[in-house]
């Protein structure tokens, strides 16, 4: 059976990844969205088991030792990781998988799996990104400054992604995301598509 495609999506927090992915996942129920584990504190909008699986540092490190992560990274002083089994099971079953992770994890995956499709979502500007982070109101100035410098560092790495999408308007960003997924799948399946036509004489 043809394996599913792995889409790795990165964006600094505040770029609207969730708003882009939510309608896409609602529309196509065959896509598996990986819920990450993290040691960071839950925010007001977080729901354990839905937005993240919240873990203690000790629990997370135990899972690292048991080889339970597809990838993991340390970001802003906290662990974040993708549980391995559901991702592998879904890819093997032919389902597409979306991971929403930061750049270090994305590049680690690309090294191991060059066929993974890396997509970076950009804000229209840094000024707009700061405005969005401040509007969220859940974090103090120091945390926002830390997230802004992380964002700049990450945006500089976006040049090594397969695709970048600017979220300057939700509808257009969603359309761009769908187009990227379609193109990536067509490209990945080129040989199968040709064989299908040739064998369908
Ligand atoms: P936040 O704390 O704002 O929810 O996430 C901070 C960063 O961690 C984001 O860039 C997010 O994409 C990333 N992240 C979330 N889950 C994972 C994961 O499982 N692995 C890695 N490497 N990064 C993750």
PDB file of C-alpha atoms and ligand atoms in Angstrom:
ATOM      1  CA  UNK A   1       0.000   0.000   0.000  1.00  0.00           C
ATOM      2  CA  UNK A   2       1.127   3.558  -0.800  1.00  0.00           C
ATOM      3  CA  UNK A   3       2.346   5.257   2.392  1.00  0.00           C
ATOM      4  CA  UNK A   4       0.782   8.527   3.540  1.00  0.00           C
ATOM      5  CA  UNK A   5       2.567  11.857   3.125  1.00  0.00           C
ATOM      6  CA  UNK A   6       4.145  13.514   6.135  1.00  0.00           C
ATOM      7  CA  UNK A   7       3.546  17.285   6.266  1.00  0.00           C
ATOM      8  CA  UNK A   8       5.652  19.180   8.785  1.00  0.00           C
ATOM      9  CA  UNK A   9       4.278  22.629   9.514  1.00  0.00           C
ATOM     10  CA  UNK A  10       6.241  25.301  11.379  1.00  0.00           C
ATOM     11  CA  UNK A  11       5.460  28.870  12.278  1.00  0.00           C
ATOM     12  CA  UNK A  12       6.376  31.122  15.164  1.00  0.00           C
ATOM     13  CA  UNK A  13       3.519  31.193  17.701  1.00  0.00           C
ATOM     14  CA  UNK A  14       1.012  33.869  16.721  1.00  0.00           C
ATOM     15  CA  UNK A  15       1.212  33.146  12.970  1.00  0.00           C
ATOM     16  CA  UNK A  16      -2.198  31.495  12.856  1.00  0.00           C
ATOM     17  CA  UNK A  17      -1.189  27.890  12.180  1.00  0.00           C
ATOM     18  CA  UNK A  18      -4.220  26.650  14.104  1.00  0.00           C
ATOM     19  CA  UNK A  19      -6.677  28.829  12.156  1.00  0.00           C
ATOM     20  CA  UNK A  20      -5.290  27.514   8.872  1.00  0.00           C
ATOM     21  CA  UNK A  21      -5.165  23.848   9.880  1.00  0.00           C
ATOM     22  CA  UNK A  22      -8.522  23.603  11.706  1.00  0.00           C
ATOM     23  CA  UNK A  23     -10.793  23.920   8.630  1.00  0.00           C
ATOM     24  CA  UNK A  24      -8.483  21.683   6.589  1.00  0.00           C
ATOM     25  CA  UNK A  25      -8.630  18.917   9.194  1.00  0.00           C
ATOM     26  CA  UNK A  26     -12.383  19.356   9.563  1.00  0.00           C
ATOM     27  CA  UNK A  27     -12.846  18.941   5.814  1.00  0.00           C
ATOM     28  CA  UNK A  28     -10.565  15.928   5.335  1.00  0.00           C
ATOM     29  CA  UNK A  29     -11.066  13.413   8.127  1.00  0.00           C
ATOM     30  CA  UNK A  30      -8.468  11.028   6.669  1.00  0.00           C
ATOM     31  CA  UNK A  31      -5.619  13.354   7.696  1.00  0.00           C
ATOM     32  CA  UNK A  32      -4.087  12.479  11.060  1.00  0.00           C
ATOM     33  CA  UNK A  33      -3.110  15.505  13.154  1.00  0.00           C
ATOM     34  CA  UNK A  34      -0.439  14.597  15.668  1.00  0.00           C
ATOM     35  CA  UNK A  35      -1.037  15.853  19.223  1.00  0.00           C
ATOM     36  CA  UNK A  36       2.346  16.655  20.738  1.00  0.00           C
ATOM     37  CA  UNK A  37       3.521  16.074  24.263  1.00  0.00           C
ATOM     38  CA  UNK A  38       4.991  19.031  26.148  1.00  0.00           C
ATOM     39  CA  UNK A  39       6.328  20.037  29.535  1.00  0.00           C
ATOM     40  CA  UNK A  40       5.199  23.682  29.196  1.00  0.00           C
ATOM     41  CA  UNK A  41       2.413  25.056  31.380  1.00  0.00           C
ATOM     42  CA  UNK A  42      -1.077  24.882  29.815  1.00  0.00           C
ATOM     43  CA  UNK A  43      -2.496  28.213  28.576  1.00  0.00           C
ATOM     44  CA  UNK A  44      -6.116  29.205  29.000  1.00  0.00           C
ATOM     45  CA  UNK A  45      -7.083  27.837  25.567  1.00  0.00           C
ATOM     46  CA  UNK A  46      -5.290  24.506  26.067  1.00  0.00           C
ATOM     47  CA  UNK A  47      -7.174  21.258  26.562  1.00  0.00           C
ATOM     48  CA  UNK A  48      -5.102  18.301  27.770  1.00  0.00           C
ATOM     49  CA  UNK A  49      -5.091  15.529  25.163  1.00  0.00           C
ATOM     50  CA  UNK A  50      -6.493  17.862  22.465  1.00  0.00           C
ATOM     51  CA  UNK A  51      -4.032  20.738  22.025  1.00  0.00           C
ATOM     52  CA  UNK A  52      -1.175  18.965  23.805  1.00  0.00           C
ATOM     53  CA  UNK A  53      -0.549  16.079  26.111  1.00  0.00           C
ATOM     54  CA  UNK A  54       0.865  17.859  29.166  1.00  0.00           C
ATOM     55  CA  UNK A  55       3.624  15.968  30.930  1.00  0.00           C
ATOM     56  CA  UNK A  56       6.136  16.444  33.707  1.00  0.00           C
ATOM     57  CA  UNK A  57       9.805  16.782  32.797  1.00  0.00           C
ATOM     58  CA  UNK A  58      10.460  13.394  34.429  1.00  0.00           C
ATOM     59  CA  UNK A  59       7.647  11.715  32.468  1.00  0.00           C
ATOM     60  CA  UNK A  60       8.892  13.242  29.216  1.00  0.00           C
ATOM     61  CA  UNK A  61      12.468  12.116  29.838  1.00  0.00           C
ATOM     62  CA  UNK A  62      11.244   8.611  30.635  1.00  0.00           C
ATOM     63  CA  UNK A  63       9.466   8.514  27.264  1.00  0.00           C
ATOM     64  CA  UNK A  64      12.651   9.731  25.511  1.00  0.00           C
ATOM     65  CA  UNK A  65      14.543   6.857  27.141  1.00  0.00           C
ATOM     66  CA  UNK A  66      11.882   4.394  25.945  1.00  0.00           C
ATOM     67  CA  UNK A  67      12.321   5.680  22.363  1.00  0.00           C
ATOM     68  CA  UNK A  68       8.701   6.832  22.370  1.00  0.00           C
ATOM     69  CA  UNK A  69       9.192   9.972  20.285  1.00  0.00           C
ATOM     70  CA  UNK A  70       9.236  10.350  16.516  1.00  0.00           C
ATOM     71  CA  UNK A  71      11.173  13.566  17.220  1.00  0.00           C
ATOM     72  CA  UNK A  72      11.492  15.983  20.127  1.00  0.00           C
ATOM     73  CA  UNK A  73      13.151  19.303  20.849  1.00  0.00           C
ATOM     74  CA  UNK A  74      13.719  21.809  23.606  1.00  0.00           C
ATOM     75  CA  UNK A  75      12.079  25.164  22.852  1.00  0.00           C
ATOM     76  CA  UNK A  76      11.986  28.218  25.144  1.00  0.00           C
ATOM     77  CA  UNK A  77      13.082  26.025  28.050  1.00  0.00           C
ATOM     78  CA  UNK A  78      10.429  23.309  27.619  1.00  0.00           C
ATOM     79  CA  UNK A  79      10.342  19.921  25.950  1.00  0.00           C
ATOM     80  CA  UNK A  80       8.030  19.332  22.985  1.00  0.00           C
ATOM     81  CA  UNK A  81       7.762  15.965  21.237  1.00  0.00           C
ATOM     82  CA  UNK A  82       5.795  13.954  18.681  1.00  0.00           C
ATOM     83  CA  UNK A  83       4.615  10.561  19.976  1.00  0.00           C
ATOM     84  CA  UNK A  84       6.022   7.959  17.597  1.00  0.00           C
ATOM     85  CA  UNK A  85       3.473   5.157  17.294  1.00  0.00           C
ATOM     86  CA  UNK A  86       0.366   7.000  16.008  1.00  0.00           C
ATOM     87  CA  UNK A  87       2.431   8.836  13.371  1.00  0.00           C
ATOM     88  CA  UNK A  88       4.031   5.656  12.068  1.00  0.00           C
ATOM     89  CA  UNK A  89       0.775   3.667  12.179  1.00  0.00           C
ATOM     90  CA  UNK A  90      -1.062   6.324  10.175  1.00  0.00           C
ATOM     91  CA  UNK A  91       1.655   6.730   7.552  1.00  0.00           C
ATOM     92  CA  UNK A  92       1.792   2.935   7.160  1.00  0.00           C
ATOM     93  CA  UNK A  93      -1.994   2.842   6.755  1.00  0.00           C
ATOM     94  CA  UNK A  94      -1.716   5.338   3.879  1.00  0.00           C
ATOM     95  CA  UNK A  95      -3.070   8.339   5.800  1.00  0.00           C
ATOM     96  CA  UNK A  96      -1.469  11.763   5.459  1.00  0.00           C
ATOM     97  CA  UNK A  97      -0.064  13.112   8.715  1.00  0.00           C
ATOM     98  CA  UNK A  98       0.396  16.721   9.840  1.00  0.00           C
ATOM     99  CA  UNK A  99       2.921  17.651  12.504  1.00  0.00           C
ATOM    100  CA  UNK A 100       2.925  21.176  13.885  1.00  0.00           C
ATOM    101  CA  UNK A 101       6.454  21.591  15.225  1.00  0.00           C
ATOM    102  CA  UNK A 102       9.355  24.025  15.472  1.00  0.00           C
ATOM    103  CA  UNK A 103      12.333  24.214  13.107  1.00  0.00           C
ATOM    104  CA  UNK A 104      14.836  22.010  14.942  1.00  0.00           C
ATOM    105  CA  UNK A 105      12.383  19.084  14.963  1.00  0.00           C
ATOM    106  CA  UNK A 106      11.436  19.770  11.331  1.00  0.00           C
ATOM    107  CA  UNK A 107      15.047  19.620  10.129  1.00  0.00           C
ATOM    108  CA  UNK A 108      15.720  16.459  12.164  1.00  0.00           C
ATOM    109  CA  UNK A 109      12.795  14.784  10.393  1.00  0.00           C
ATOM    110  CA  UNK A 110      13.902  15.984   6.941  1.00  0.00           C
ATOM    111  CA  UNK A 111      17.316  14.430   7.543  1.00  0.00           C
ATOM    112  CA  UNK A 112      15.750  11.048   8.321  1.00  0.00           C
ATOM    113  CA  UNK A 113      12.861  11.301   5.864  1.00  0.00           C
ATOM    114  CA  UNK A 114      13.718  13.460   2.827  1.00  0.00           C
ATOM    115  CA  UNK A 115      10.243  12.779   1.425  1.00  0.00           C
ATOM    116  CA  UNK A 116       8.634  14.736   4.309  1.00  0.00           C
ATOM    117  CA  UNK A 117       7.148  18.043   3.105  1.00  0.00           C
ATOM    118  CA  UNK A 118       8.250  21.059   5.149  1.00  0.00           C
ATOM    119  CA  UNK A 119       5.858  24.030   5.136  1.00  0.00           C
ATOM    120  CA  UNK A 120       6.587  27.307   6.956  1.00  0.00           C
ATOM    121  CA  UNK A 121       3.837  29.813   7.723  1.00  0.00           C
ATOM    122  CA  UNK A 122       5.012  33.433   7.876  1.00  0.00           C
ATOM    123  CA  UNK A 123       3.324  36.460   9.456  1.00  0.00           C
ATOM    124  CA  UNK A 124       2.858  39.466   7.119  1.00  0.00           C
ATOM    125  CA  UNK A 125       5.389  41.408   9.238  1.00  0.00           C
ATOM    126  CA  UNK A 126       7.180  41.293  12.606  1.00  0.00           C
ATOM    127  CA  UNK A 127       5.101  44.259  13.783  1.00  0.00           C
ATOM    128  CA  UNK A 128       1.905  42.340  13.093  1.00  0.00           C
ATOM    129  CA  UNK A 129       3.290  39.241  14.836  1.00  0.00           C
ATOM    130  CA  UNK A 130       4.018  41.238  18.023  1.00  0.00           C
ATOM    131  CA  UNK A 131       0.543  42.741  17.869  1.00  0.00           C
ATOM    132  CA  UNK A 132      -1.028  39.274  17.627  1.00  0.00           C
ATOM    133  CA  UNK A 133       1.059  37.935  20.530  1.00  0.00           C
ATOM    134  CA  UNK A 134       0.130  40.900  22.727  1.00  0.00           C
ATOM    135  CA  UNK A 135      -3.555  40.594  21.827  1.00  0.00           C
ATOM    136  CA  UNK A 136      -3.503  37.018  23.111  1.00  0.00           C
ATOM    137  CA  UNK A 137      -2.822  38.566  26.532  1.00  0.00           C
ATOM    138  CA  UNK A 138      -1.834  35.291  28.166  1.00  0.00           C
ATOM    139  CA  UNK A 139       1.863  36.036  28.517  1.00  0.00           C
ATOM    140  CA  UNK A 140       3.922  38.828  30.046  1.00  0.00           C
ATOM    141  CA  UNK A 141       6.260  41.223  28.202  1.00  0.00           C
ATOM    142  CA  UNK A 142       9.362  39.129  28.947  1.00  0.00           C
ATOM    143  CA  UNK A 143       7.823  35.970  27.444  1.00  0.00           C
ATOM    144  CA  UNK A 144       6.611  37.940  24.395  1.00  0.00           C
ATOM    145  CA  UNK A 145      10.113  39.366  23.826  1.00  0.00           C
ATOM    146  CA  UNK A 146      11.567  35.860  24.103  1.00  0.00           C
ATOM    147  CA  UNK A 147       9.016  34.535  21.582  1.00  0.00           C
ATOM    148  CA  UNK A 148       9.761  37.462  19.197  1.00  0.00           C
ATOM    149  CA  UNK A 149      13.490  36.728  19.142  1.00  0.00           C
ATOM    150  CA  UNK A 150      12.747  33.008  18.654  1.00  0.00           C
ATOM    151  CA  UNK A 151      10.400  33.986  15.797  1.00  0.00           C
ATOM    152  CA  UNK A 152      13.085  36.026  14.013  1.00  0.00           C
ATOM    153  CA  UNK A 153      15.578  33.176  14.384  1.00  0.00           C
ATOM    154  CA  UNK A 154      13.034  30.716  12.958  1.00  0.00           C
ATOM    155  CA  UNK A 155      11.932  32.938  10.059  1.00  0.00           C
ATOM    156  CA  UNK A 156      15.551  33.111   8.952  1.00  0.00           C
ATOM    157  CA  UNK A 157      15.501  29.301   8.705  1.00  0.00           C
ATOM    158  CA  UNK A 158      12.348  29.229   6.559  1.00  0.00           C
ATOM    159  CA  UNK A 159      14.488  29.446   3.404  1.00  0.00           C
ATOM    160  CA  UNK A 160      15.349  25.760   3.878  1.00  0.00           C
ATOM    161  CA  UNK A 161      11.692  24.679   3.909  1.00  0.00           C
ATOM    162  CA  UNK A 162      10.014  23.207   0.816  1.00  0.00           C
ATOM    163  CA  UNK A 163       7.262  25.862   0.853  1.00  0.00           C
ATOM    164  CA  UNK A 164       6.469  29.124   2.650  1.00  0.00           C
ATOM    165  CA  UNK A 165       2.964  30.554   3.017  1.00  0.00           C
ATOM    166  CA  UNK A 166       2.175  34.087   4.252  1.00  0.00           C
ATOM    167  CA  UNK A 167      -0.824  34.330   6.561  1.00  0.00           C
ATOM    168  CA  UNK A 168      -2.037  37.802   5.640  1.00  0.00           C
ATOM    169  CA  UNK A 169      -5.629  36.716   5.087  1.00  0.00           C
ATOM    170  CA  UNK A 170      -7.059  33.444   6.301  1.00  0.00           C
ATOM    171  CA  UNK A 171      -8.940  32.346   3.178  1.00  0.00           C
ATOM    172  CA  UNK A 172      -5.960  32.838   0.909  1.00  0.00           C
ATOM    173  CA  UNK A 173      -3.602  31.129   3.355  1.00  0.00           C
ATOM    174  CA  UNK A 174      -5.929  28.098   3.563  1.00  0.00           C
ATOM    175  CA  UNK A 175      -6.148  27.939  -0.239  1.00  0.00           C
ATOM    176  CA  UNK A 176      -2.352  28.160  -0.490  1.00  0.00           C
ATOM    177  CA  UNK A 177      -1.938  25.399   2.083  1.00  0.00           C
ATOM    178  CA  UNK A 178      -4.311  23.091   0.185  1.00  0.00           C
ATOM    179  CA  UNK A 179      -2.511  23.843  -3.086  1.00  0.00           C
ATOM    180  CA  UNK A 180       0.861  23.036  -1.544  1.00  0.00           C
ATOM    181  CA  UNK A 181      -0.438  19.699  -0.194  1.00  0.00           C
ATOM    182  CA  UNK A 182      -1.902  18.788  -3.582  1.00  0.00           C
ATOM    183  CA  UNK A 183       1.284  19.663  -5.471  1.00  0.00           C
ATOM    184  CA  UNK A 184       3.475  17.806  -2.974  1.00  0.00           C
ATOM    185  CA  UNK A 185       1.340  14.669  -3.285  1.00  0.00           C
ATOM    186  CA  UNK A 186       1.280  14.822  -7.087  1.00  0.00           C
ATOM    187  CA  UNK A 187       5.049  15.183  -7.117  1.00  0.00           C
ATOM    188  CA  UNK A 188       5.579  12.338  -4.659  1.00  0.00           C
ATOM    189  CA  UNK A 189       3.250  10.031  -6.603  1.00  0.00           C
ATOM    190  CA  UNK A 190       4.514  10.813 -10.118  1.00  0.00           C
ATOM    191  CA  UNK A 191       5.796   7.280 -10.756  1.00  0.00           C
ATOM    192  CA  UNK A 192       2.644   5.623  -9.383  1.00  0.00           C
ATOM    193  CA  UNK A 193       0.414   7.857 -11.501  1.00  0.00           C
ATOM    194  CA  UNK A 194       2.366   6.975 -14.675  1.00  0.00           C
ATOM    195  CA  UNK A 195       2.318   3.255 -13.812  1.00  0.00           C
ATOM    196  CA  UNK A 196      -1.397   3.368 -13.149  1.00  0.00           C
ATOM    197  CA  UNK A 197      -2.020   4.813 -16.620  1.00  0.00           C
ATOM    198  CA  UNK A 198       0.353   2.355 -18.308  1.00  0.00           C
ATOM    199  CA  UNK A 199      -1.183  -0.643 -16.524  1.00  0.00           C
ATOM    200  CA  UNK A 200      -4.704   0.477 -17.249  1.00  0.00           C
ATOM    201  CA  UNK A 201      -4.489  -0.415 -20.944  1.00  0.00           C
TER     202      UNK A 201
HETATM  203  P1  LIG B   1       3.559  26.724  21.892  1.00  0.00           P
HETATM  204  O1  LIG B   1       4.149  26.711  23.264  1.00  0.00           O
HETATM  205  O2  LIG B   1       3.366  28.134  21.395  1.00  0.00           O
HETATM  206  O3  LIG B   1       2.298  25.910  21.806  1.00  0.00           O
HETATM  207  O4  LIG B   1       4.603  26.023  20.912  1.00  0.00           O
HETATM  208  C1  LIG B   1       5.919  26.460  20.843  1.00  0.00           C
HETATM  209  C2  LIG B   1       6.621  25.809  19.660  1.00  0.00           C
HETATM  210  O5  LIG B   1       6.757  24.402  19.844  1.00  0.00           O
HETATM  211  C3  LIG B   1       5.835  25.962  18.343  1.00  0.00           C
HETATM  212  O6  LIG B   1       6.763  26.355  17.336  1.00  0.00           O
HETATM  213  C4  LIG B   1       5.303  24.595  18.080  1.00  0.00           C
HETATM  214  O7  LIG B   1       5.111  24.341  16.689  1.00  0.00           O
HETATM  215  C5  LIG B   1       6.414  23.742  18.638  1.00  0.00           C
HETATM  216  N1  LIG B   1       6.012  22.362  18.899  1.00  0.00           N
HETATM  217  C6  LIG B   1       4.804  21.906  19.282  1.00  0.00           C
HETATM  218  N2  LIG B   1       4.799  20.582  19.379  1.00  0.00           N
HETATM  219  C7  LIG B   1       6.035  20.163  19.029  1.00  0.00           C
HETATM  220  C8  LIG B   1       6.648  18.869  18.894  1.00  0.00           C
HETATM  221  O8  LIG B   1       6.059  17.826  19.113  1.00  0.00           O
HETATM  222  N3  LIG B   1       7.940  18.845  18.490  1.00  0.00           N
HETATM  223  C9  LIG B   1       8.661  19.963  18.229  1.00  0.00           C
HETATM  224  N4  LIG B   1       9.916  19.821  17.818  1.00  0.00           N
HETATM  225  N5  LIG B   1       8.115  21.190  18.336  1.00  0.00           N
HETATM  226  C10 LIG B   1       6.819  21.293  18.723  1.00  0.00           C
END
